[in-house]
Coordinates of C-alpha atoms in Angstrom, one line a residue:
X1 CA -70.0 -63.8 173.1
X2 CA -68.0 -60.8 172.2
X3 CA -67.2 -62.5 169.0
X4 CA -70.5 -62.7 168.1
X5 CA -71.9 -59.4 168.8
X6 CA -69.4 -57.9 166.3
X7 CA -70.6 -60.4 163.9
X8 CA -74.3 -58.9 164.7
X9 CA -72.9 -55.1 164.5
X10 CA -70.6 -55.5 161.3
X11 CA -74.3 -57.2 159.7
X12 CA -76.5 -54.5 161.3
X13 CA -74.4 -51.7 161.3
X14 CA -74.7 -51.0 157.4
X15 CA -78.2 -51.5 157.4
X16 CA -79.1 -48.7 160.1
X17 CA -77.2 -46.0 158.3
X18 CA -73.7 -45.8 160.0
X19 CA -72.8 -43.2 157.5
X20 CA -71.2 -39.7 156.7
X21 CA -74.1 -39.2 155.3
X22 CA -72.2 -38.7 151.8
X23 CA -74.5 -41.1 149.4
X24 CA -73.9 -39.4 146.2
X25 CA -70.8 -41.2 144.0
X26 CA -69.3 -39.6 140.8
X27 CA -70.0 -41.0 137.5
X28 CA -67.0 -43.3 136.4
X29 CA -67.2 -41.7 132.9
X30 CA -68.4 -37.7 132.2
X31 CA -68.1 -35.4 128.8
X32 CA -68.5 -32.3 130.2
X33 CA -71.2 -30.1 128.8
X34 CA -72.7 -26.8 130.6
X35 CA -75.8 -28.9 130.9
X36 CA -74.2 -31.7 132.6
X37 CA -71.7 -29.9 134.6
X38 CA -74.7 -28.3 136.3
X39 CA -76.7 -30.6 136.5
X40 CA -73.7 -33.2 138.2
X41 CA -73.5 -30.0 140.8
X42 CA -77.1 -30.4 141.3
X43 CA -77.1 -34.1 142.2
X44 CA -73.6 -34.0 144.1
X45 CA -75.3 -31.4 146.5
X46 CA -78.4 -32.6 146.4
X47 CA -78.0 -36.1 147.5
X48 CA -75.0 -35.0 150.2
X49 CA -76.9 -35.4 153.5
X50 CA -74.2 -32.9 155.5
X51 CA -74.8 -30.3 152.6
X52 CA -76.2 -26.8 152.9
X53 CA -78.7 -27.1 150.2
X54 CA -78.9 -25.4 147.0
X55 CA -81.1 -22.4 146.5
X56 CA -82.2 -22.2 143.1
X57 CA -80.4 -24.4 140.0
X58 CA -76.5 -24.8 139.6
X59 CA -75.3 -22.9 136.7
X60 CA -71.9 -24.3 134.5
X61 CA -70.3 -22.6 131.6
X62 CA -68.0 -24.5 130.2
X63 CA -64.9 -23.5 127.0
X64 CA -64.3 -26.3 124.7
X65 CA -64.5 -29.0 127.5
X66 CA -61.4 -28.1 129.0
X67 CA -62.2 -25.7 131.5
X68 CA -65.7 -24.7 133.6
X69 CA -66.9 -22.3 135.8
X70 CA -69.5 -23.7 138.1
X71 CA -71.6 -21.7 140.4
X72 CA -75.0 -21.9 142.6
X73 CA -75.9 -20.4 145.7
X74 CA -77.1 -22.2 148.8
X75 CA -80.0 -21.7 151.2
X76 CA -78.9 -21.1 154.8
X77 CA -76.6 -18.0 155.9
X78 CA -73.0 -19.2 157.1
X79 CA -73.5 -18.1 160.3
X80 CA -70.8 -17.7 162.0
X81 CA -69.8 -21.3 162.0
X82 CA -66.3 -21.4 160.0
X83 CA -65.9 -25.0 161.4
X84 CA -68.5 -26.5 159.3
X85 CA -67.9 -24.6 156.1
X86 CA -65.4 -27.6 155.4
X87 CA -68.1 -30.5 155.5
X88 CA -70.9 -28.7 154.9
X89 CA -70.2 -26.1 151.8
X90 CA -66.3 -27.5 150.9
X91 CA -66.4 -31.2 150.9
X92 CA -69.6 -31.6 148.6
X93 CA -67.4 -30.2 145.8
X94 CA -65.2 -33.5 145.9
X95 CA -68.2 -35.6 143.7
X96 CA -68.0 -32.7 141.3
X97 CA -64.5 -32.9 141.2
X98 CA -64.0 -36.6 141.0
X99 CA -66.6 -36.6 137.5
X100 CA -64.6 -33.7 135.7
X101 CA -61.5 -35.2 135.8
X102 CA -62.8 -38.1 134.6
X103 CA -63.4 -36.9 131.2
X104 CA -59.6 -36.8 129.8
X105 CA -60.1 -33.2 128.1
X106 CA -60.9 -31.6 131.4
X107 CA -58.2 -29.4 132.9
X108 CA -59.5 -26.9 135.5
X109 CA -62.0 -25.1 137.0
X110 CA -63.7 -23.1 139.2
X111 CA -66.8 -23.6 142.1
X112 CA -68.1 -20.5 143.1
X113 CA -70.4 -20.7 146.2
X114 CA -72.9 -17.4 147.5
X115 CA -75.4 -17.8 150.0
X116 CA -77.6 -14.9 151.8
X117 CA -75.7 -12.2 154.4
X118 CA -76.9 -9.2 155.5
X119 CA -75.9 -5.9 153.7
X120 CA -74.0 -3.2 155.6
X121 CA -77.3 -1.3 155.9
X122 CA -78.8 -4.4 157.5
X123 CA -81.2 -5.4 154.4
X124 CA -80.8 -9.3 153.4
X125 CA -78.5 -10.1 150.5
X126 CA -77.0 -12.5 148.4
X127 CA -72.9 -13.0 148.6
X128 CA -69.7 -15.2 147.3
X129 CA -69.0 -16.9 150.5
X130 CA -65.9 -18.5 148.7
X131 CA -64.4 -19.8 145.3
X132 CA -62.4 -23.1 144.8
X133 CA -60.4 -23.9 141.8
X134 CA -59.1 -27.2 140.7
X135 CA -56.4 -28.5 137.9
X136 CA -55.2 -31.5 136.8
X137 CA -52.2 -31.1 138.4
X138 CA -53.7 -30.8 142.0
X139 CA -56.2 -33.5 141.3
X140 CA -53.7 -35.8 140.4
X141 CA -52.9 -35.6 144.4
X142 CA -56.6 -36.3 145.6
X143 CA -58.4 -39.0 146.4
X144 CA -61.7 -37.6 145.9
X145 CA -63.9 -39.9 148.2
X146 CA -61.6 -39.5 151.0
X147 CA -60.4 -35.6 150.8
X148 CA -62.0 -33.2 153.9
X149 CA -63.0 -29.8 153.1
X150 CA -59.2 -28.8 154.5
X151 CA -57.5 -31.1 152.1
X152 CA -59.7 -29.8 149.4
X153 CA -58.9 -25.9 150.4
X154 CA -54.9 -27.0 150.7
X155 CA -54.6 -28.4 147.3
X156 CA -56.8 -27.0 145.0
X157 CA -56.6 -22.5 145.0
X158 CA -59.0 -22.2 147.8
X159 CA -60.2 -18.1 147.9
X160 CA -62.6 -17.4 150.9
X161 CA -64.5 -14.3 149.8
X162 CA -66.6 -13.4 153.3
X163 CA -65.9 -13.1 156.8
X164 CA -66.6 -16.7 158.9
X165 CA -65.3 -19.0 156.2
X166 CA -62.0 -20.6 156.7
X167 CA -59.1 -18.7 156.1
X168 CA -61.2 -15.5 155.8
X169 CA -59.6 -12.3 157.2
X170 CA -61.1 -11.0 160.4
X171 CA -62.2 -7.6 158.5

């Protein structure tokens, strides 16, 4: 009996969505363009279920292939909640990551994530919540579908840029 109802849950399991809710997987072969870079941000956020979603298109500029600076802004305020700046902001980097180090001219570069705050004077505004860069050398240490948002910020140059995100000062 027991026997069999794992049998029934390994079948049905994968077909009721016992996910992360990551569904998005890296191309196996990239060139990295500005166009594509930002577009492969897009879709990597996009299509990540446990993602704060992007407000407004990713942008990539990108020198001779070998390095790129990648930005976008997402829609909901951080909140507070440093705890899920890992999976919800950090971790959807890792599909972005995993494609540019696929294309063998790639060496680093850099994620840049802002998202609305309030202003001093208490009017709405748009703020770096944190930047993330990457090199060959750290990514040669990752296994991109498995690295958390921590692994990610230990590795790679991890540079929190607002109170509430992880490592952030207290001022």
């Amino acid at each position: 009996m027991w026997l069999a109802a794992m049998s029934v849950a390994a079948t049905v399991g994968p077909l009721v969505g016992c996910s992360s809710g990551r569904t998005y997987s890296a191309p196996t072969t990239f060139t990295v363009t500005d166009e594509a870079v930002a577009k492969l941000a897009q879709q990597a956020v996009d299509a990540d279920s446990v993602a704060t979603k992007l407000d407004g298109p990713a942008s990539a500029n990108c020198d001779s292939q070998k390095t790129c600076t990648i930005s976008y802004a997402i829609e909901e305020p951080i909140g507070g909640a440093s705890s899920k700046a890992d999976t919800e902001m950090i971790e959807p980097t890792r599909q972005i990551w995993k494609a540019l180090f696929t294309d063998p001219t790639f060496q680093s570069g850099t994620i840049t994530v802002s998202g609305p705050t309030t202003a001093m004077g208490g009017k709405p505004a748009t703020d770096v919540y944190f930047s993330l860069t990457c090199d060959r050398r750290a990514a040669a240490r990752i296994d991109w579908d498995t690295v958390d948002g921590k692994g990610l910020r230990t590795l790679c140059s991890y540079s929190p840029k607002i109170k509430g995100m992880p490592g952030a000062s207290a001022s």
